[in-house]
Amino acid sequence: MSRSIEQLESMVADLLAEARKQGASAAEAAVSSSAGLSLTVRLSEVETVEHTRDQGLSITVYFGKRKGSANTTDLKPAALREAVNKACTIARYTSEDDCAGLADPDLLARDYPDLDLYHPWNIDTERAKELALKAEQAARDHDRRISNSEGATLNTQSGSFIYGNSHGFVGGYPTTRHSLSCVVLAQDGDSMQRDYWYDSRRDWHELLSPDAIGRKAAANAVAKLNARKLGTCQAPVIFRADIAPHLLHSLTGALRGHAQYRQSSFLLDSLQQEIFPNWVSIQEDPHIPKGLSSAPFDNQGVATRPKNIIRDGVIQTYLLDSYSACKLNMKSTGNAGGVRNLAITTGDLSLEQMLREMGKGLLVTELMGQGVNAVTGDYSRGAAGFWVENGEIQYPVEEITIAGNLKDMYRQLLAVGSDTDIPGSTHTGSWWVEQMTIAGN
Amino acid sequence: MSNTLNLARETLLSPAGIDDQHLQRIMNRLMSSRLDAADLYFQYSRQESWVLDDGIIKEGNFNLEQGAGLRAISGEKTGFAYTEDLHLENLLEAASCAHAITQAGQSGRIAVTGRESREILYPSLNPLESLPDAQKIDLLKQLDAAARAADPRVKQVTVNLVANQDTILVMDNQGHLAADLRPLILCYVNVIVEENGRREQAGTGGGCRGPLTWFLEDDRALGYAREAVRQALVNLEAIDTPAGAMTVVLGPGWPGILLHEAVGHGLEGDFNRKGLSAFSGRIGEKVASPLCTVVDDGTLPGRRGSLTVDDEGTPASNTVLIENGILKGYMQDKLNARLMGMAPTGNGRRESYACLPLPRMTNTYMLPGEHEPEEIIRSVKKGLYAVNFAGGQVDITSGKFVFSLSEAYLIEDGKITAPVKGATLIGNGPEVLTRVSMLGNDLALDQGVGTCGKDGQSVPVGVGQPTMKVDEITVGGTAV
């Protein structure tokens, strides 16, 4: 069992009191506790049963404009005192920093919505095993070329957290997260390929069926068999919906306040600049009920709010926590800890229709490696997918790279598909980019 | 009983009042006649990190992690539970959870015995206390000043300094105890340079299993600051990278990431036992040019990837993976070694007590050849000279791997010419080493910053290689 909200609240109160006692002028603390089960089956047998039970706390203390922080997984009173003490010691050595401090009290979420994020699943190992077995069996039954399995995993976690600071803010709530995944191998002669599918939800009732997850994993793996390389060329590229969120995250990374004030963004000083075609809008909505990334307040207690990041192709806002906001002479946008639930304007075209419109080009279904330069926007990543001609998939391709610059890729976005049925917190269809360089043999 | 073991007992067991009889009780709860193996793993980890950014000491953080992981294994089945609270009651409860993998319980008696440690590979010191706090701060400031003084085009400097002490104690179902005290330090400098509106970044650093004073020896850390600036300035001049298949010469040291991705992961025991790897069932086959001998060596003193004993209590070893081009062996933890009828190789590693051990690499490198590095460059008419990398990834099933260049140059008519922009190299693991046509006599290991991820678990690793010429790799540039 994880700890109750009341226990966590009193721990946060103790931490803040201890910080004050040790001389801090301000402090903020977060405590979390979770418990769960992760069960993996492989080739019809249980492989691992993991009983998870995590807890942790973090404390940040301020002595005027200097700060120090500490974390611990030991929540006994002595460890709490030690953590506060270590944080205070560290604050003696950090520098005076004009922007260091708690969030502006006016921005704190005094009254926040219940986002319906807690749906505990009282599932035992037998039932968990049954569901995981079903997913794996569906994959193995789907095609005779499914030759091996890396397994199917059911994971369910339930936890709570409390954040509080010395402005008097205390907030927190329980959350749950449940997921089912399946990874299988397909083989045909010498060609061996692996692929997966999964679903993840706050409410377990909404999980995709084990059959659907297994079948999709199998179909993905089989489709990659006998992949070829491509000749080096320039061609249009469609990023399939399930990998398109990577392109959105490169965008929000570049708009983060930290990247702006440190001048380490390829979209530096870009507010009000048009970087997408004018039909593109991108929103963040942290308040979607049951949303995987939903949160009523950010990591500093600042109220989150739905907002346009891009409207009609134009950048509307940076994504700021209170520190970077201070550095840029702006106000926090409630993005301490990241962005929550992104959505991009989608069009009417299904993926098949997009392929037909494109005629000839590359459909990318997999990206590999870290080749995105956040400072310059230069983009070069390993890829796999399908070569498209006459508007139809011709054959799978692998061992190629796609390269360009993110600024060009955003400007050359031709369409976003209606195929938004992907797991995760991002709402997007497939992205059709006018042209990129493909390297092969 | 060894000193390490006593220190580990004092750190981990004494504060919670756990004695040998308690360990026996927990193991009896965990183990039964139907089980093949079980272990208890105790960990106490302290980490301190400092960040200098924007000219000031911006962040300092202390992190304390402790807990115990309990594992019961029956055939291929593993039951696992962990707890942060090391009191006997919690440990017994966790043992019951982990044990539930098998139905009935029937326990035998075991005697707790301490295993004599082999010679330890790094000092049993606490790196957090290896330098007074004020001197840690001085070091960060010196590096910032050195980077800014190196060139007026330096606009931003970030310095990270991390010291970690990890104390582990593991007991197997025979009652054997093994312990390890692992210091780990890291220093990393990142810079952003700007010229005529063009901005570029670069970073470099180093680390080892030792005291923070290591960074002061021979101005080692100052070297990181100068090197980061040098690389960033090179990037300011970089032109578009050509796209397509070409000859690539990899520099010595850190480019050994190629080995880690292209062959290392594919030779981990779990993937091979399950038949998931492109290298499965290929022991004895030719998988590389006869020039290539690749080892995984966890016994190098003080190295970031080294372990006196692994996280299952097995002493680390020097394992030959590929010898003169022939696949010789896999890296094993206890579970996969037992199921494959092989010996454990000391590669059973876990990120923490809250994770299951997996076969993982330690320090993976290729032995040197006989060519002068200059000779290798001179032999290339048109190609790429790749010296620094940002990281890599592999699909062990298809064998496809990538890694990202952070410093590279064109080779034209046997000479190193223009620097090129960051690009990705992509290849096929079982094929790439068959195309190695020349090896330098300049084997180097990396500077100690590598971290490897697998199944969501991160562990510190090392890589290394001599200058290496590969006749063809696909380079993911933009220039056609």
GROMACS .gro file of N, CA and C in nm, chain A residues 150, chain B residues 270-271 274 355 358 360 453-458:
model
   39
  150GLU      N    1   0.933  -1.130  -2.703
  150GLU     CA    2   1.007  -1.070  -2.593
  150GLU      C    3   0.913  -1.056  -2.474
  711ASP      N    4   2.098  -1.245  -2.198
  711ASP     CA    5   1.952  -1.259  -2.201
  711ASP      C    6   1.898  -1.261  -2.344
  712PHE      N    7   1.948  -1.169  -2.428
  712PHE     CA    8   1.899  -1.162  -2.566
  712PHE      C    9   1.931  -1.290  -2.641
  715LYS      N   10   1.723  -1.602  -2.527
  715LYS     CA   11   1.587  -1.597  -2.579
  715LYS      C   12   1.581  -1.596  -2.732
  796CYS      N   13   1.545  -0.246  -0.908
  796CYS     CA   14   1.545  -0.301  -1.044
  796CYS      C   15   1.603  -0.442  -1.042
  799LEU      N   16   2.040  -0.747  -1.482
  799LEU     CA   17   2.040  -0.789  -1.622
  799LEU      C   18   2.186  -0.806  -1.665
  801ARG      N   19   2.485  -0.690  -1.840
  801ARG     CA   20   2.518  -0.556  -1.891
  801ARG      C   21   2.667  -0.549  -1.918
  894GLY      N   22   2.188   0.265  -2.125
  894GLY     CA   23   2.050   0.240  -2.085
  894GLY      C   24   1.998   0.110  -2.144
  895LYS      N   25   1.927   0.031  -2.060
  895LYS     CA   26   1.863  -0.092  -2.109
  895LYS      C   27   1.743  -0.118  -2.020
  896ASP      N   28   1.629  -0.145  -2.079
  896ASP     CA   29   1.507  -0.169  -2.002
  896ASP      C   30   1.482  -0.058  -1.900
  897GLY      N   31   1.516   0.063  -1.935
  897GLY     CA   32   1.493   0.175  -1.845
  897GLY      C   33   1.594   0.187  -1.731
  898GLN      N   34   1.696   0.101  -1.728
  898GLN     CA   35   1.797   0.108  -1.623
  898GLN      C   36   1.927   0.166  -1.677
  899SER      N   37   1.982   0.266  -1.607
  899SER     CA   38   2.109   0.326  -1.647
  899SER      C   39   2.223   0.274  -1.561
   0.00000   0.00000   0.00000
